[in-house]
Every structure is written in structure tokens, then in C-alpha cells.
Coordinates of C-alpha atoms in Angstrom, one line a residue:
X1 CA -28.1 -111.4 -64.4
X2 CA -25.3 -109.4 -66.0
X3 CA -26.4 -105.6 -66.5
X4 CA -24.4 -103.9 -68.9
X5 CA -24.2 -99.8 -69.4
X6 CA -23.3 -97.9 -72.4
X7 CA -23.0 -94.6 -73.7
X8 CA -22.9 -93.5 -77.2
X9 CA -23.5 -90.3 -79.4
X10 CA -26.1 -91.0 -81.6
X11 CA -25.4 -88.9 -84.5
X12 CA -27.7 -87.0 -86.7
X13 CA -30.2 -88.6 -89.0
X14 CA -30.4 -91.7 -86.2
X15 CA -33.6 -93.0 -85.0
X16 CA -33.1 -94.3 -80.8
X17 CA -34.5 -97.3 -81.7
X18 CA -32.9 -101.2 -82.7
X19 CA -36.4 -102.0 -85.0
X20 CA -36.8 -100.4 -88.4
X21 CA -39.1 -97.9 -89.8
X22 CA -38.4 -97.2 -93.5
X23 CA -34.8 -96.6 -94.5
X24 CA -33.9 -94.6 -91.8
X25 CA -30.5 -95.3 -90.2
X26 CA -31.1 -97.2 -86.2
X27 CA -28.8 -97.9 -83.6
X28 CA -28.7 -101.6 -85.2
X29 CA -26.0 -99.7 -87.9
X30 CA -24.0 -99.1 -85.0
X31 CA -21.3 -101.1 -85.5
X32 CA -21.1 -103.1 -81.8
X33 CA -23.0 -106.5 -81.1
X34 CA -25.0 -105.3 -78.0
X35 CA -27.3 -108.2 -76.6
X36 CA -31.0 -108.3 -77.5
X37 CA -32.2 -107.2 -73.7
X38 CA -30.3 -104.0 -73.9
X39 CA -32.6 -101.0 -74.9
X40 CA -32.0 -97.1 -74.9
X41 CA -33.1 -95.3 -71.8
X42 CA -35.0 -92.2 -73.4
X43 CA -34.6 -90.9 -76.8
X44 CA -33.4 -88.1 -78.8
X45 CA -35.4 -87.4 -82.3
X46 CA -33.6 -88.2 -85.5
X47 CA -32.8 -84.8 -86.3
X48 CA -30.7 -84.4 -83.1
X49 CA -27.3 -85.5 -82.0
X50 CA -25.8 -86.4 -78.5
X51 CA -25.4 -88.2 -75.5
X52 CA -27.5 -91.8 -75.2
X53 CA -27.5 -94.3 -72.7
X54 CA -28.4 -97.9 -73.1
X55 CA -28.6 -101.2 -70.6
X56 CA -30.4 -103.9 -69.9
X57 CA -31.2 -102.7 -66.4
X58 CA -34.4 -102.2 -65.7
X59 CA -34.2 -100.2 -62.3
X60 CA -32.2 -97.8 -64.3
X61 CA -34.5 -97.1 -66.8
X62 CA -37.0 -96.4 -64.7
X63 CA -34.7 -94.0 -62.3
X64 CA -34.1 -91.7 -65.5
X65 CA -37.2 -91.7 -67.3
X66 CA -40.0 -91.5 -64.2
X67 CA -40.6 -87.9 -64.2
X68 CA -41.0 -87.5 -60.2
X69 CA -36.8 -88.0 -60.2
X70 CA -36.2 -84.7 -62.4
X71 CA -32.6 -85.9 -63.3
X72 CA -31.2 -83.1 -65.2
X73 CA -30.1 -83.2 -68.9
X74 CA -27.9 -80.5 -70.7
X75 CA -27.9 -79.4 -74.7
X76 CA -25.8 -77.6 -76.5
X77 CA -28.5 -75.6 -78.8
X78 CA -28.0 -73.8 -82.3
X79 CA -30.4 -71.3 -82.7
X80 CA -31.0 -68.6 -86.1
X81 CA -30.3 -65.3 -85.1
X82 CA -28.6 -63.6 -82.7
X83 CA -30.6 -64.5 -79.4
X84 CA -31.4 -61.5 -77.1
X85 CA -31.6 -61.5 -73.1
X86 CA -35.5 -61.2 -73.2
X87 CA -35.4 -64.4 -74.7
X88 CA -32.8 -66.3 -72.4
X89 CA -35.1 -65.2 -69.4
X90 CA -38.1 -66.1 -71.2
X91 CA -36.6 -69.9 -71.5
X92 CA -35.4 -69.4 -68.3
X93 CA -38.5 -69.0 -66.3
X94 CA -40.3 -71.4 -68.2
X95 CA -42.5 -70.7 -71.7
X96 CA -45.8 -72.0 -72.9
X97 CA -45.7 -74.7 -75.5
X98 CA -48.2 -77.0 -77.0
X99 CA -47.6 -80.6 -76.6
X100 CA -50.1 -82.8 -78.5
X101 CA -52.2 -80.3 -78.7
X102 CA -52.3 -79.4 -75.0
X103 CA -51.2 -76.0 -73.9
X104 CA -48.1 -77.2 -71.3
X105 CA -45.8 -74.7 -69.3
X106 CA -42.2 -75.5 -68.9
X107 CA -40.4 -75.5 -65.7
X108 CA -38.2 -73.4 -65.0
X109 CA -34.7 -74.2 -67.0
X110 CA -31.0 -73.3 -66.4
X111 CA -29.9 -71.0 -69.7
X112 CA -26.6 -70.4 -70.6
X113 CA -25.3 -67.9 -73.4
X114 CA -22.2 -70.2 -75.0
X115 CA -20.0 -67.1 -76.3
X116 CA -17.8 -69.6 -78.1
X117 CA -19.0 -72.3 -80.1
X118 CA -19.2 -75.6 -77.8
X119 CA -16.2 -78.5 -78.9
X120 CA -18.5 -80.6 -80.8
X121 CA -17.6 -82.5 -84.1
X122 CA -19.0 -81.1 -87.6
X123 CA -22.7 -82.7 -88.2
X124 CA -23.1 -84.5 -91.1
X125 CA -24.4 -83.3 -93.2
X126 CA -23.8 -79.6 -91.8
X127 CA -26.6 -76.8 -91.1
X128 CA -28.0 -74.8 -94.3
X129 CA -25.9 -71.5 -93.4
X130 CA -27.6 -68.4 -94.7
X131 CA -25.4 -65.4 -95.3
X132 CA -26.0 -62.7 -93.2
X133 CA -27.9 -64.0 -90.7
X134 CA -25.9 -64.9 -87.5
X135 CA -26.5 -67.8 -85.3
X136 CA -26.2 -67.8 -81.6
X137 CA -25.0 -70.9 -78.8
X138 CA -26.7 -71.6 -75.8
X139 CA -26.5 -74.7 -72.8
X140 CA -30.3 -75.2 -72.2
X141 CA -30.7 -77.2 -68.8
X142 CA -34.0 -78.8 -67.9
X143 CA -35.5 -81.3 -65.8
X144 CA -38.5 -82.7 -67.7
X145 CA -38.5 -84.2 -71.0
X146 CA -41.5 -83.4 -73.1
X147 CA -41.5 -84.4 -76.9
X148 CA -39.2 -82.6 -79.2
X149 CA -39.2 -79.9 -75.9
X150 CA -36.5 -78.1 -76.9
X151 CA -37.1 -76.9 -80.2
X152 CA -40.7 -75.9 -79.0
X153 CA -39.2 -73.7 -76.3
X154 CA -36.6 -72.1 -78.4
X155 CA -39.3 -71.4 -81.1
X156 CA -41.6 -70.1 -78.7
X157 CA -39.1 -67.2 -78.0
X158 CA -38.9 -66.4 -81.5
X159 CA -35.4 -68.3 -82.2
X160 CA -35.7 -71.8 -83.8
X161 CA -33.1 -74.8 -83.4
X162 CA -30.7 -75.2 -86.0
X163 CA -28.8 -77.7 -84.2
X164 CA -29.7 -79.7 -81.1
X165 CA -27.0 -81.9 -79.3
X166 CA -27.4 -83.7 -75.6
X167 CA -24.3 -82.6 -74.1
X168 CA -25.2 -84.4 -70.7
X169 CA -26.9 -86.6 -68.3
X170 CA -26.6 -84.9 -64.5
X171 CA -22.8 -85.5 -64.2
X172 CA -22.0 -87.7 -67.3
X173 CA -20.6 -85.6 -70.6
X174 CA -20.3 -86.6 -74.2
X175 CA -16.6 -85.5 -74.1
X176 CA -14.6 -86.4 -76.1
X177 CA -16.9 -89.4 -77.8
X178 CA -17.6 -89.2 -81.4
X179 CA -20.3 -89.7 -83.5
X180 CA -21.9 -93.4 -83.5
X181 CA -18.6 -94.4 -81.1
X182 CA -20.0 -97.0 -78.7
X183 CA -18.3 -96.9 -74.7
X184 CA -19.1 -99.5 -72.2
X185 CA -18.6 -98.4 -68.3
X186 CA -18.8 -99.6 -65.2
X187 CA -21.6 -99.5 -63.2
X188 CA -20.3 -98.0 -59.7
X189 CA -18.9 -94.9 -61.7
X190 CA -22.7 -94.7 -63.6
X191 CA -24.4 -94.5 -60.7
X192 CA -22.4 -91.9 -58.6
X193 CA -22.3 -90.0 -61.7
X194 CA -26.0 -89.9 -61.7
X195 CA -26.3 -89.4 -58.0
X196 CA -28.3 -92.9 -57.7
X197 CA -27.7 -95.2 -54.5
X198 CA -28.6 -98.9 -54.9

């Protein structure tokens, strides 16, 4: 069996999925002919941008999504108002957030304060600016992947997402790919980006 590896960004307003719910736009509008075994490995929520990997291998899938192999994943994170250094080490050391209903306690992140505003394309459609009221850049690094994790943290600490874009998988970056582009790669460079031996 062939396995075949792919990265795209999956833009805003997106669902990670081939089947359809409603009108929403799928990865079936992307505009490449993948094969019907090849599936995204995780997901990102429609209202957030970013780095997605899809394949038909199996071992893969599991590898990145079996939380026991904490691969890392990095996002560039708009958030309203200018964020503070309580809140960076709050997100930091980990924060209490309620996933289906359950009290759960992050792990312990990497936080980074982006001073410049990270090289991403303009989303489309753009943020609701509000005059007056600043917004702040931050690289949020984690190891887990709850649901919609990232704006629960950020909200936790008083500063909600604005924008939410997955910048990286351990060693592999969006770079310079755009918005529903589709890139096929090898799978030697995958897995040493990845740190997997197989």
C-alpha cells in the first residue's frame, strides 16, 4: 500500500472533515483529488486557521493523536487587550478549564509574547477591530489537545481569542503555505521532522 502525506492550511470558516454538515465549506472544496482512504489526522474548529496534516497511514495517525506521545503543537494566538505577565504565567503553568462539563487542568504550556505580529496572511473575512482597544500576539505551545483548548485557556486568564492559527506540528511550519494550498511530501522528511522512527 502506497501511504501518501499532506500538509495544508485549512483556512477560516473550514470544517476538518471530507463529509458535509449544512453549507459549511469542507476540505472536499479544496481543490486537489486526494484518494478516498486519506483522512485528516486531528482537527482544528472551523473558526480557526492553520497547519493540517492528512494521509492514509494509519500508524501515523495514531502516533499524533494518542495522547501518551505528547507531540507538541504551536499557535499563533490573537487575543483582545493588551495581555499582562500575570496572564502569560498563568497559561504557562497550566489553568483550570471546563471540558464537557468536567473541571480539567492544563499542563504546563510554553508561552511566548510575539512583539511583532507573526507573518501570516490576512483572514478572510478579517477580525471585528474595535477602536481603542489593543490586541496582543502570543506563540502558545502545548502538548495535549483538549477541545477548542486554546480559546478556553486564553479566556480563563481573562483575554479571549480573536484569532487562532496552528503555526506547527513539533518541527514542521506552515511557512510560507497559503490558505487552502495543498503540499504533498515525502515521508522520510515527515517523520524526522516529527521525531518518529519506523
Amino acid at each position: 500500500m502506497k501511504y501518501r502525506y499532506f500538509l495544508i492550511y485549512k483556512p477560516f470558516g473550514m470544517m476538518s472533515q471530507f463529509s458535509r454538515e449544512g453549507d459549511k465549506a469542507t476540505l472536499a472544496d479544496l481543490s486537489f483529488d486526494f484518494s478516498k482512504d486519506v483522512y485528516p489526522v486531528g482537527r482544528l474548529d472551523a473558526d480557526s486557521e492553520g497547519l493540517l496534516l492528512l494521509t492514509n497511514d494509519t500508524f501515523l495517525n495514531n502516533r499524533l493523536l494518542n495522547p501518551k506521545f505528547k507531540h507538541q503543537r504551536t499557535y499563533f494566538v490573537q487575543v483582545d487587550g493588551q495581555i499582562t505577565d500575570t496572564a502569560l504565567e498563568e497559561l504557562q503553568k497550566g489553568v483550570k478549564i471546563s471540558i464537557d462539563g468536567k473541571p480539567h487542568q492544563t499542563l504546563p504550556a510554553k508561552v511566548e509574547l510575539l512583539v511583532n505580529e507573526p507573518p501570516l496572511p490576512q483572514r478572510i473575512p478579517p477580525i471585528r477591530v474595535r477602536q481603542n482597544i489593543p490586541t496582543s500576539w502570543i506563540a502558545l505551545t502545548l502538548h495535549e489537545g483538549k477541545n477548542r483548548q486554546v480559546r478556553r485557556m486564553t479566556a480563563a486568564v481573562g483575554f479571549p481569542t480573536l484569532r487562532l492559527v496552528r503555526w506547527a506540528i513539533e518541527n514542521i511550519k506552515l511557512g510560507t503555505i497559503q490558505p487552502a494550498e495543498v503540499v504533498e511530501i515525502e515521508k522520510e522528511w515527515l517523520f524526522k521532522k516529527l521525531k518518529i522512527n519506523r
